[in-house]
Short mmCIF file of C-alpha atoms in Angstrom, two decimals:
data_model
loop_
_atom_site.label_atom_id
_atom_site.label_comp_id
_atom_site.label_asym_id
_atom_site.label_seq_id
_atom_site.Cartn_x
_atom_site.Cartn_y
_atom_site.Cartn_z
CA MET A 3 45.69 14.26 43.05
CA ASN A 4 48.58 12.08 44.17
CA LYS A 5 47.31 8.65 45.24
CA LYS A 6 49.28 8.65 48.51
CA LEU A 7 48.01 12.13 49.39
CA PHE A 8 44.45 11.03 48.62
CA VAL A 9 44.76 7.96 50.88
CA LEU A 10 46.30 10.12 53.65
CA LEU A 11 43.41 12.61 53.44
CA VAL A 12 40.85 9.80 53.64
CA ILE A 13 42.59 8.28 56.67
CA LEU A 14 42.81 11.64 58.47
CA MET A 15 39.16 12.47 57.75
CA SER A 16 38.09 9.00 58.91
CA LEU A 17 40.05 9.33 62.14
CA SER A 18 38.59 12.79 62.75
CA LEU A 19 35.03 11.54 62.19
CA THR A 20 35.63 8.54 64.46
CA GLY A 21 36.98 10.90 67.14
CA ILE A 22 33.92 13.15 66.86
CA ILE A 23 31.56 10.18 67.20
CA PHE A 24 33.54 8.87 70.19
CA VAL A 25 33.43 12.29 71.91
CA GLN A 26 29.65 12.56 71.31
CA VAL A 27 28.99 9.09 72.72
CA TYR A 28 31.28 9.80 75.70
CA TRP A 29 29.52 13.14 76.33
CA ILE A 30 26.08 11.51 76.28
CA ARG A 31 27.19 8.74 78.69
CA THR A 32 28.85 11.27 81.00
CA SER A 33 25.74 13.46 80.96
CA VAL A 34 23.55 10.49 81.89
CA ASP A 35 25.94 9.55 84.73
CA ASP A 36 26.02 13.16 86.00
CA LYS A 37 22.23 13.37 85.87
CA GLU A 38 21.96 10.08 87.74
CA GLU A 39 24.38 11.25 90.45
CA GLN A 40 22.53 14.57 90.79
CA PHE A 41 19.23 12.70 90.90
CA SER A 42 20.56 10.39 93.64
CA ARG A 43 21.68 13.33 95.79
CA THR A 44 18.33 15.05 95.35
CA VAL A 45 16.33 11.91 96.21
CA THR A 46 18.50 11.22 99.27
CA ASP A 47 17.90 14.77 100.48
CA ILE A 48 14.16 14.36 99.87
CA LEU A 49 14.06 11.14 101.91
CA ASP A 50 15.92 12.79 104.79
CA LYS A 51 13.46 15.69 104.77
CA VAL A 52 10.43 13.40 104.66
CA ALA A 53 11.79 11.30 107.54
CA SER A 54 12.50 14.45 109.55
CA ARG A 55 9.02 15.86 108.90
CA VAL A 56 7.41 12.58 110.00
CA GLU A 57 9.48 12.55 113.22
CA LYS A 58 8.66 16.19 114.00
CA ARG A 59 4.98 15.57 113.32
CA GLU A 60 4.98 12.62 115.75
CA MET A 61 6.76 14.69 118.39
CA LYS A 62 4.29 17.54 117.89
CA ASP A 63 1.34 15.16 118.23
CA TYR A 64 2.59 14.01 121.62
CA SER A 65 3.42 17.56 122.71
CA ASP A 66 -0.05 18.76 121.72
CA ARG A 67 -1.65 15.87 123.59
CA LEU A 68 0.47 16.66 126.63
CA ALA A 69 -0.53 20.34 126.51
CA SER A 70 -4.18 19.33 126.16
CA LEU A 71 -3.93 17.06 129.23
CA VAL A 72 -2.20 19.79 131.26
CA ASP A 73 -4.99 22.23 130.37
CA SER A 74 -7.64 19.67 131.33
CA ILE A 75 -6.03 18.95 134.73
CA GLY A 76 -5.80 22.62 135.64
CA GLN A 77 -3.80 23.10 138.84
CA PRO A 78 -0.65 21.03 139.26
CA LYS A 79 -0.46 18.51 142.08
CA THR A 80 2.78 19.95 143.38
CA THR A 81 4.72 23.13 142.66
CA GLN A 82 8.32 23.94 143.42
CA PHE A 83 10.40 27.03 142.76
CA ARG A 84 14.15 27.08 142.59
CA ASN A 85 16.23 30.21 142.14
CA PHE A 86 19.93 30.49 141.31
CA LEU A 87 21.79 33.77 141.84
CA PHE A 88 25.17 34.84 140.49
CA VAL A 89 26.97 38.13 141.31
CA ASP A 90 30.27 39.24 139.82
CA ARG A 91 32.21 42.51 140.25
CA ASP A 92 34.71 43.86 137.74
CA LEU A 93 37.30 46.00 139.56
CA ASN A 94 38.73 47.40 136.34
CA SER A 95 35.46 48.83 135.01
CA ASP A 96 33.63 49.32 138.36
CA GLU A 97 30.73 47.22 137.00
CA ILE A 98 28.64 44.69 138.96
CA LEU A 99 26.85 41.81 137.12
CA PHE A 100 23.71 40.33 138.71
CA TYR A 101 22.37 37.12 137.05
CA SER A 102 19.47 35.07 138.41
CA HIS A 103 17.72 31.99 137.01
CA GLY A 104 14.47 30.92 138.61
CA ILE A 105 12.78 27.59 137.67
CA LEU A 106 9.12 26.90 138.38
CA GLU A 107 8.42 23.13 138.42
CA GLU A 108 4.82 21.89 138.10
CA ASP A 109 4.04 18.16 138.53
CA TYR A 110 0.73 16.90 137.00
CA ASN A 111 1.10 13.12 137.66
CA ILE A 112 -0.08 12.17 134.13
CA THR A 113 -0.54 8.40 133.67
CA SER A 114 1.65 6.34 131.36
CA THR A 115 -1.35 5.48 129.16
CA PHE A 116 -0.67 8.85 127.56
CA PHE A 117 2.11 7.12 125.59
CA ASP A 118 -0.12 4.21 124.53
CA ASN A 119 2.10 1.91 126.58
CA LEU A 120 1.27 -1.65 125.69
CA SER A 121 2.31 -3.03 129.07
CA GLY A 122 -1.10 -2.27 130.58
CA ASP A 123 0.43 -0.75 133.76
CA ASP A 124 -1.51 2.03 135.47
CA ASP A 125 1.49 3.46 137.28
CA THR A 126 1.79 7.20 137.23
CA THR A 127 4.53 8.74 135.21
CA THR A 128 6.24 11.92 136.21
CA ILE A 129 5.38 14.52 133.59
CA LYS A 130 6.39 17.98 134.66
CA ASN A 131 6.06 21.47 133.24
CA PHE A 132 9.02 23.79 133.64
CA THR A 133 8.93 27.55 133.32
CA SER A 134 12.17 29.48 133.60
CA LYS A 135 12.80 33.16 134.38
CA ARG A 136 16.25 34.58 133.61
CA THR A 137 17.33 38.07 134.68
CA LYS A 138 20.57 39.81 133.83
CA ALA A 139 21.53 43.30 135.10
CA VAL A 140 24.75 45.29 134.97
CA PHE A 141 25.29 48.26 137.33
CA LYS A 142 27.97 50.96 137.31
CA GLU A 143 29.48 52.06 140.63
CA GLU A 144 29.71 55.83 140.95
CA PHE A 145 31.18 57.93 143.83
CA GLY A 146 30.51 61.59 144.55
CA LEU A 147 33.11 64.39 144.40
CA ASP A 148 33.49 64.34 148.14
CA GLY A 149 34.26 60.67 148.03
CA LYS A 150 31.52 59.83 150.46
CA SER A 151 28.34 59.50 148.42
CA TYR A 152 27.90 56.18 146.48
CA SER A 153 25.33 54.97 143.90
CA LEU A 154 24.69 52.09 141.43
CA THR A 155 23.56 53.19 138.00
CA PRO A 156 21.92 50.47 135.81
CA ILE A 157 23.47 50.42 132.35
CA GLN A 158 22.01 47.08 131.08
CA LYS A 159 19.02 45.03 132.10
CA ALA A 160 17.37 42.01 130.41
CA GLU A 161 14.70 39.58 131.48
CA LYS A 162 13.60 36.39 129.73
CA ILE A 163 10.76 34.05 130.57
CA GLY A 164 10.73 30.74 128.69
CA GLY A 165 10.02 27.06 128.77
CA LEU A 166 12.41 24.16 128.94
CA SER A 167 16.09 24.56 128.43
CA LYS A 168 17.91 22.57 125.73
CA ILE A 169 19.00 19.97 128.24
CA ASP A 170 15.49 19.59 129.60
CA LYS A 171 14.07 19.33 126.10
CA ALA A 172 16.62 16.67 125.21
CA ALA A 173 15.62 14.71 128.29
CA TRP A 174 11.92 14.98 127.39
CA GLU A 175 12.55 13.87 123.78
CA ASP A 176 14.66 10.91 124.95
CA VAL A 177 11.83 9.76 127.24
CA PHE A 178 9.31 10.25 124.45
CA MET A 179 11.41 8.27 121.94
CA GLU A 180 11.74 5.32 124.28
CA TYR A 181 7.98 5.16 124.78
CA ALA A 182 7.31 5.69 121.03
CA LYS A 183 9.34 2.59 120.14
CA SER A 184 6.65 0.38 121.64
CA ARG A 185 4.02 1.50 119.08
CA PRO A 186 3.47 -0.41 115.81
CA ILE A 187 4.95 1.33 112.77
CA HIS A 188 1.61 1.61 110.95
CA LYS A 189 0.29 3.64 113.93
CA ARG A 190 3.29 5.96 113.92
CA VAL A 191 3.05 6.85 110.23
CA SER A 192 0.41 6.16 107.56
CA LYS A 193 0.77 5.42 103.85
CA GLN A 194 -1.29 8.50 103.02
CA GLU A 195 1.09 10.73 104.97
CA LEU A 196 4.17 9.31 103.27
CA GLU A 197 2.60 9.62 99.82
CA LEU A 198 1.63 13.23 100.49
CA LEU A 199 5.06 14.23 101.82
CA LEU A 200 6.96 12.41 99.06
CA SER A 201 4.78 13.97 96.35
CA GLN A 202 5.26 17.43 97.86
CA GLU A 203 9.04 17.14 98.11
CA LEU A 204 9.40 15.62 94.63
CA GLY A 205 7.16 18.34 93.22
CA ASN A 206 9.26 21.04 94.91
CA ARG A 207 12.31 19.64 93.05
CA ASN A 208 10.41 19.41 89.71
CA ILE A 209 10.72 15.62 89.63
CA ASP A 210 7.65 14.28 87.84
CA ILE A 211 8.12 10.53 87.85
CA ASP A 212 6.27 7.48 89.19
CA TYR A 213 7.69 6.08 92.43
CA GLU A 214 7.16 3.23 94.89
CA TYR A 215 7.97 3.41 98.61
CA GLY A 216 8.14 1.17 101.65
CA VAL A 217 9.19 1.18 105.30
CA TYR A 218 11.38 -1.79 106.29
CA SER A 219 12.34 -2.94 109.76
CA GLN A 220 15.77 -4.58 109.99
CA GLY A 221 15.48 -5.72 106.37
CA TYR A 222 11.90 -7.00 106.64
CA PRO A 223 8.87 -5.29 105.07
CA THR A 224 6.17 -3.63 107.16
CA LYS A 225 2.56 -2.78 106.39
CA VAL A 226 3.57 0.73 105.36
CA LYS A 227 4.43 0.37 101.66
CA SER A 228 2.92 0.99 98.22
CA LYS A 229 1.19 -1.80 96.30
CA LYS A 230 3.85 -2.27 93.60
CA PHE A 231 6.90 -1.78 95.80
CA LYS A 232 9.64 -4.40 95.23
CA PHE A 233 12.88 -4.63 97.16
CA SER A 234 15.96 -4.16 94.96
CA GLU A 235 19.43 -3.33 96.22
CA SER A 236 20.69 -1.81 92.94
CA LYS A 237 17.85 0.64 92.20
CA MET A 238 16.78 1.80 95.63
CA TYR A 239 17.26 4.86 97.84
CA ARG A 240 16.96 4.68 101.60
CA ALA A 241 16.97 6.92 104.68
CA PRO A 242 16.67 6.06 108.40
CA ILE A 243 13.40 7.06 110.06
CA PHE A 244 12.30 7.29 113.75
CA LYS A 245 15.87 7.61 115.12
CA ASP A 246 16.43 7.61 118.87
CA SER A 247 18.55 10.10 120.82
CA GLU A 248 21.72 8.23 119.84
CA GLY A 249 20.81 8.26 116.13
CA ASN A 250 20.01 4.53 115.99
CA THR A 251 16.88 3.05 114.43
CA SER A 252 15.59 -0.24 113.14
CA PHE A 253 13.40 1.38 110.45
CA SER A 254 14.35 2.52 106.95
CA LEU A 255 12.30 4.52 104.47
CA LEU A 256 12.92 3.06 101.00
CA LEU A 257 12.14 4.68 97.66
CA THR A 258 12.45 3.30 94.13
CA PHE A 259 11.68 4.66 90.64
CA PRO A 260 10.70 1.98 88.05
CA LYS A 261 11.22 4.41 85.10
CA MET A 262 14.29 6.24 86.39
CA LYS A 263 16.52 5.48 83.37
CA LYS A 264 13.87 6.73 80.95
CA PHE A 265 13.39 9.89 83.05
CA LEU A 266 17.12 10.61 83.18
CA PHE A 267 17.55 10.03 79.45
CA GLN A 268 14.58 12.28 78.66
CA SER A 269 16.18 15.07 80.69
CA ILE A 270 19.09 15.21 78.22
CA MET A 271 17.10 14.03 75.20
CA SER A 272 16.98 17.41 73.46
CA MET A 273 20.75 18.02 73.66
CA ALA A 274 21.54 14.40 72.83
CA LEU A 275 19.20 14.50 69.83
CA LEU A 276 20.78 17.70 68.52
CA SER A 277 24.21 16.17 69.02
CA LEU A 278 23.21 13.02 67.13
CA ILE A 279 21.64 15.06 64.31
CA PHE A 280 24.78 17.18 63.89
CA THR A 281 26.95 14.06 64.00
CA LEU A 282 24.73 12.42 61.38
CA VAL A 283 25.01 15.52 59.19
CA ILE A 284 28.80 15.38 59.52
CA MET A 285 28.80 11.66 58.65
CA ILE A 286 26.61 12.24 55.59
CA ALA A 287 28.76 15.19 54.50
CA TYR A 288 31.90 13.13 55.05
CA SER A 289 30.53 10.14 53.12
CA SER A 290 29.41 12.44 50.32
CA ALA A 291 32.82 14.12 50.21
CA ILE A 292 34.63 10.76 50.06
CA TYR A 293 32.20 9.53 47.40
CA GLN A 294 32.72 12.68 45.34
CA LEU A 295 36.49 12.42 45.70
CA ILE A 296 36.45 8.80 44.53
CA LYS A 297 33.98 9.68 41.79
CA GLN A 298 36.12 12.58 40.59
CA LYS A 299 39.17 10.36 40.65
CA GLN A 300 37.37 7.75 38.54
CA ILE A 301 36.06 10.42 36.15
CA SER A 302 39.58 11.80 35.83
CA GLU A 303 40.89 8.35 34.93
CA ILE A 304 38.00 7.74 32.50
CA LYS A 305 38.50 11.12 30.84
CA THR A 306 42.19 10.36 30.47
CA ASP A 307 41.28 7.10 28.74
CA PHE A 308 38.73 8.96 26.62
CA ILE A 309 41.31 11.54 25.52
CA ASN A 310 43.75 8.73 24.71
CA ASN A 311 41.10 6.93 22.66
CA MET A 312 39.95 10.08 20.87
CA THR A 313 43.56 11.05 20.15
CA HIS A 314 44.24 7.62 18.71
CA GLU A 315 41.04 7.62 16.64
CA PHE A 316 41.67 11.14 15.32
CA LYS A 317 45.33 10.39 14.68
CA THR A 318 44.56 7.60 12.17
CA PRO A 319 42.18 9.60 9.92
CA ILE A 320 44.44 12.67 10.10
CA ALA A 321 47.41 10.55 9.01
CA THR A 322 45.33 9.02 6.22
CA ILE A 323 44.22 12.49 5.04
CA ASN A 324 47.83 13.74 5.11
CA LEU A 325 49.01 10.76 3.06
CA ALA A 326 46.17 11.24 0.56
CA VAL A 327 46.99 14.96 0.19
CA GLU A 328 50.69 14.16 -0.32
CA ALA A 329 49.77 11.55 -2.91
CA ILE A 330 47.58 14.01 -4.81
CA ARG A 331 50.37 16.59 -4.77
CA ASN A 332 52.74 14.05 -6.29
CA PRO A 333 53.30 15.06 -9.94
CA LYS A 334 53.06 11.43 -10.99
CA SER A 335 49.61 11.07 -9.46
CA ILE A 336 48.08 14.44 -10.16
CA ASP A 337 47.49 13.60 -13.80
CA ASP A 338 45.95 10.23 -12.89
CA LYS A 339 42.30 11.17 -12.52
CA GLU A 340 41.28 7.78 -11.11
CA LYS A 341 43.88 7.94 -8.33
CA VAL A 342 42.98 11.53 -7.48
CA LEU A 343 39.31 10.63 -7.16
CA ARG A 344 40.20 7.61 -4.95
CA TYR A 345 42.36 9.78 -2.69
CA LEU A 346 39.65 12.44 -2.52
CA GLY A 347 37.16 9.73 -1.56
CA MET A 348 39.49 8.59 1.23
CA ILE A 349 39.76 12.20 2.50
CA ARG A 350 35.96 12.53 2.43
CA ASP A 351 35.41 9.22 4.29
CA GLU A 352 37.97 10.00 7.02
CA ASN A 353 36.51 13.50 7.40
CA LYS A 354 33.02 12.00 7.85
CA ARG A 355 34.43 9.61 10.42
CA MET A 356 35.93 12.42 12.50
CA HIS A 357 32.74 14.47 12.08
CA ALA A 358 30.63 11.54 13.35
CA GLN A 359 32.82 11.22 16.44
CA VAL A 360 32.54 14.93 17.19
CA GLU A 361 28.77 14.73 16.68
CA ASN A 362 28.54 11.89 19.22
CA VAL A 363 30.34 13.98 21.83
CA LEU A 364 28.19 17.05 21.11
CA ARG A 365 25.01 14.94 21.14
CA ILE A 366 25.73 13.61 24.63
CA SER A 367 26.59 17.11 25.88
CA LYS A 368 23.34 18.56 24.52
CA LEU A 369 21.34 15.66 25.91
CA GLU A 370 22.71 16.26 29.43
CA LYS A 371 21.82 19.96 29.18
CA ASN A 372 18.34 19.12 27.80
CA GLN A 373 19.19 21.04 24.65
CA LEU A 374 18.66 18.12 22.27
CA ASP A 375 15.42 18.44 20.34
CA ILE A 376 13.66 15.06 20.66
CA ARG A 377 10.28 15.28 18.94
CA LYS A 378 8.26 12.07 19.24
CA ASP A 379 5.82 10.60 16.71
CA ARG A 380 3.97 7.33 16.27
CA VAL A 381 6.51 4.86 14.86
CA ASP A 382 6.69 1.12 14.31
CA VAL A 383 9.49 -0.52 16.30
CA HIS A 384 9.82 -3.32 13.75
CA ASP A 385 10.47 -0.84 10.93
CA ILE A 386 13.19 0.86 12.95
CA ILE A 387 14.85 -2.47 13.80
CA VAL A 388 14.87 -3.49 10.12
CA ASP A 389 16.38 -0.11 9.18
CA ALA A 390 19.07 -0.40 11.89
CA ILE A 391 20.00 -3.94 10.82
CA ALA A 392 20.50 -2.66 7.28
CA HIS A 393 23.19 -0.25 8.59
CA ILE A 394 25.44 -3.05 9.88
CA GLU A 395 24.42 -5.99 7.73
CA LEU A 396 27.24 -5.56 5.21
CA ILE A 397 29.88 -5.33 7.96
CA VAL A 398 28.54 -8.50 9.62
CA GLU A 399 28.49 -10.41 6.36
CA ASP A 400 32.02 -9.23 5.57
CA ARG A 401 33.19 -10.84 8.81
CA GLY A 402 31.33 -14.06 8.04
CA GLY A 403 28.56 -13.56 10.61
CA TYR A 404 24.80 -13.04 10.59
CA VAL A 405 22.00 -10.93 12.07
CA LYS A 406 18.70 -12.78 12.53
CA SER A 407 15.50 -10.99 13.46
CA ASN A 408 12.61 -12.66 15.31
CA LEU A 409 10.02 -9.88 15.43
CA ASN A 410 7.16 -11.72 17.13
CA ALA A 411 5.49 -8.84 18.99
CA GLU A 412 1.77 -8.59 18.08
CA ARG A 413 1.80 -4.84 18.71
CA SER A 414 4.80 -2.67 17.88
CA GLU A 415 3.75 0.98 17.70
CA VAL A 416 5.35 3.38 20.19
CA LEU A 417 5.76 7.12 20.62
CA ALA A 418 9.39 7.83 19.69
CA ASN A 419 11.83 9.91 17.69
CA ASP A 420 12.69 7.74 14.69
CA VAL A 421 16.20 9.22 14.18
CA HIS A 422 17.39 8.91 17.79
CA PHE A 423 15.69 5.56 18.32
CA THR A 424 17.35 4.23 15.17
CA ASN A 425 20.70 5.43 16.55
CA VAL A 426 19.97 3.54 19.78
CA ILE A 427 19.43 0.21 17.95
CA VAL A 428 22.45 0.84 15.69
CA ASN A 429 24.69 1.55 18.71
CA ILE A 430 23.69 -1.70 20.43
CA LEU A 431 24.14 -3.72 17.22
CA ASP A 432 27.48 -2.01 16.56
CA ASN A 433 28.70 -3.00 20.05
CA ALA A 434 27.66 -6.58 19.39
CA VAL A 435 29.75 -6.56 16.21
CA LYS A 436 32.80 -4.84 17.75
CA TYR A 437 32.97 -7.12 20.81
CA SER A 438 32.55 -10.36 18.86
CA VAL A 439 36.01 -11.92 18.71
CA GLU A 440 35.00 -14.41 16.04
CA SER A 441 32.29 -14.02 13.38
CA PRO A 442 29.41 -11.92 14.78
CA LYS A 443 26.26 -13.95 15.57
CA ILE A 444 23.43 -11.62 16.53
CA ASP A 445 19.75 -12.35 17.21
CA VAL A 446 17.09 -9.66 17.65
CA PHE A 447 13.77 -10.52 19.35
CA THR A 448 10.62 -8.57 20.17
CA GLU A 449 7.72 -9.52 22.44
CA VAL A 450 4.83 -7.83 24.23
CA VAL A 451 4.74 -7.91 28.05
CA LYS A 452 1.61 -6.35 29.49
CA ASN A 453 1.47 -2.86 27.94
CA SER A 454 5.12 -2.69 26.86
CA ILE A 455 7.27 -4.00 24.06
CA ILE A 456 10.58 -5.71 24.87
CA ILE A 457 13.43 -5.53 22.34
CA LYS A 458 16.17 -8.11 22.99
CA VAL A 459 19.55 -7.98 21.19
CA GLN A 460 21.61 -11.11 21.88
CA ASP A 461 25.19 -11.79 20.76
CA ARG A 462 27.78 -14.50 21.38
CA GLY A 463 30.75 -12.19 21.78
CA ALA A 464 33.30 -11.59 24.53
CA GLY A 465 30.73 -10.85 27.26
CA MET A 466 31.24 -8.75 30.38
CA SER A 467 32.10 -9.34 34.01
CA LYS A 468 29.65 -8.30 36.74
CA ALA A 469 31.81 -5.28 37.63
CA VAL A 470 31.76 -4.04 34.02
CA LEU A 471 28.04 -4.77 33.69
CA LYS A 472 27.26 -2.39 36.57
CA ARG A 473 29.03 0.52 34.85
CA VAL A 474 28.52 -0.21 31.18
CA PHE A 475 25.99 2.65 30.75
CA GLU A 476 28.25 5.28 32.38
CA LYS A 477 29.61 8.08 30.23
CA PHE A 478 33.23 7.60 29.07
CA TYR A 479 33.43 4.18 30.70
CA ARG A 480 35.19 1.42 28.77
CA GLU A 481 36.47 -1.93 29.96
CA HIS A 482 40.24 -2.11 30.31
CA THR A 483 41.67 -5.01 28.33
CA GLY A 484 45.39 -4.26 28.49
CA ASP A 485 45.38 -2.41 25.16
CA ILE A 486 42.66 0.21 25.41
CA HIS A 487 42.62 0.70 21.62
CA ASN A 488 41.98 -2.89 20.61
CA VAL A 489 38.30 -1.97 20.12
CA LYS A 490 37.45 1.39 18.59
CA GLY A 491 35.20 3.68 20.60
CA HIS A 492 35.14 6.34 23.29
CA GLY A 493 32.61 5.13 25.88
CA LEU A 494 29.72 7.34 24.77
CA GLY A 495 27.51 4.95 22.77
CA LEU A 496 25.73 3.16 25.63
CA ALA A 497 25.54 6.35 27.71
CA TYR A 498 23.68 7.90 24.76
CA VAL A 499 21.44 4.84 24.53
CA LYS A 500 20.46 5.07 28.21
CA ARG A 501 19.65 8.79 28.05
CA ILE A 502 17.52 8.45 24.92
CA ILE A 503 15.56 5.45 26.27
CA GLU A 504 14.94 7.21 29.60
CA ASP A 505 13.70 10.26 27.68
CA HIS A 506 11.20 7.91 25.99
CA GLN A 507 9.97 6.75 29.48
CA GLY A 508 11.55 3.36 28.88
CA GLU A 509 14.16 1.11 30.47
CA VAL A 510 17.41 -0.39 29.21
CA TYR A 511 19.47 -3.06 30.96
CA ALA A 512 21.84 -5.89 30.12
CA GLU A 513 22.70 -9.45 31.07
CA SER A 514 26.11 -10.89 30.32
CA GLU A 515 28.57 -13.62 31.16
CA LYS A 516 32.26 -13.38 30.46
CA GLY A 517 33.18 -15.39 27.35
CA LYS A 518 29.56 -16.31 26.50
CA GLY A 519 28.14 -13.10 25.14
CA SER A 520 25.72 -10.37 26.17
CA THR A 521 22.00 -9.61 25.90
CA PHE A 522 20.63 -6.05 25.89
CA PHE A 523 16.98 -5.38 26.74
CA ILE A 524 14.98 -2.28 25.80
CA LYS A 525 11.51 -1.82 27.28
CA LEU A 526 9.17 0.86 25.87
CA PRO A 527 5.50 1.62 26.58
CA LEU A 528 3.16 0.77 23.71
CA ILE A 529 0.63 3.22 22.35
#
């Protein structure tokens, strides 16, 4: 994939993911705000209803007491009857409207102590009972054929008997409200009544949340409040209570919810949680996709390097074989048996070299597919190390170096495959030789730690940077040094080492410093 296109895709995907996260966060905040606004409207409506129910209950109490006093007095002290009559005639329809309104007024002279007046006066207060009778009748004028006879035919008649009119009721309520103002607030409404009404109204709206309430007079607290109620301007709902006829009052019913935020958030918790889960899934999928893209890009680069290395390493033996074949075909050389045998030996050696490289690739492939037969037996680690050193000893001596073994482990028997484990040690020693710029100087140590044996291979070669050290056991990975062919190999040796050691339930790791050499550690469980 083109590098610019890859960067563009990453930027677009990142912007899209950021946009999704922003939208989710905005939606959750908006939902909380909407829930809070809806909650505020509901609570305000509840407070208005509670205040209205308290006012109506107080009015009813006084009305019931008044009715009880009227019944106990019996006959009124004075009685008056007033009657109003209205007659109208419609010439167009020959209809006559008769309307009468009679008012019976009964005065009981009930004392002012009825209102619990605190003044102590015993003056009588005019409390009257009004009963109204309203009659409406419509008559049709009819004349006989001779024009002389005349009659009124009723076509509509209605009669109503009732109590006070709206104006009279308003007057009574105004008088009552003025007298009610003189009573202490704790006698007009109790804490039990407020708690009952608030619980009922909140329950009717399916609001199950702890609350605190209080009645304040002109900003000052009264006795009517819950134990834990605290005044707070920012988290409080209020409604006027005990209003007079003009709508004015000095009392306010206050309500607060200590756990309101938690309640509102819980109301959208399920949707918010689902939203967060889906967003998290998208983030994980996005991160995985980016990681895989980068990984594939790295693998593509590594495989390109691997192909270049393999091509170079196959090109040399193929060229050598071609030259040897051409030399054998030369008439001057074909009769020289010694030369022919030398050229045939070169062909055999180069063929073995290519075969070994192919075997390494196939071995790694089989190991990844679990197709490699690794049968384990009781073996001595020290014997395998000695055998592996013998494989590279001549090469090291040819370059003027040395391989020293310090096999100090008291116990050295493990369960392993001797062939593959020998290859592991040879690969590590071979790396130490290849990456030693000067004469190879290699030390091999063994020691027992708890129930494991530690094999340590230390060299004084080129060393590795921390970045290379993290990836040194990856398949196909090789450090770039400007000329990728300055050290022969194809990045499979240490990958093979790691897979074999892990199959033996062991561990392999390395320590290195650039320019000072490397140390490889192999840890295997002892029998």
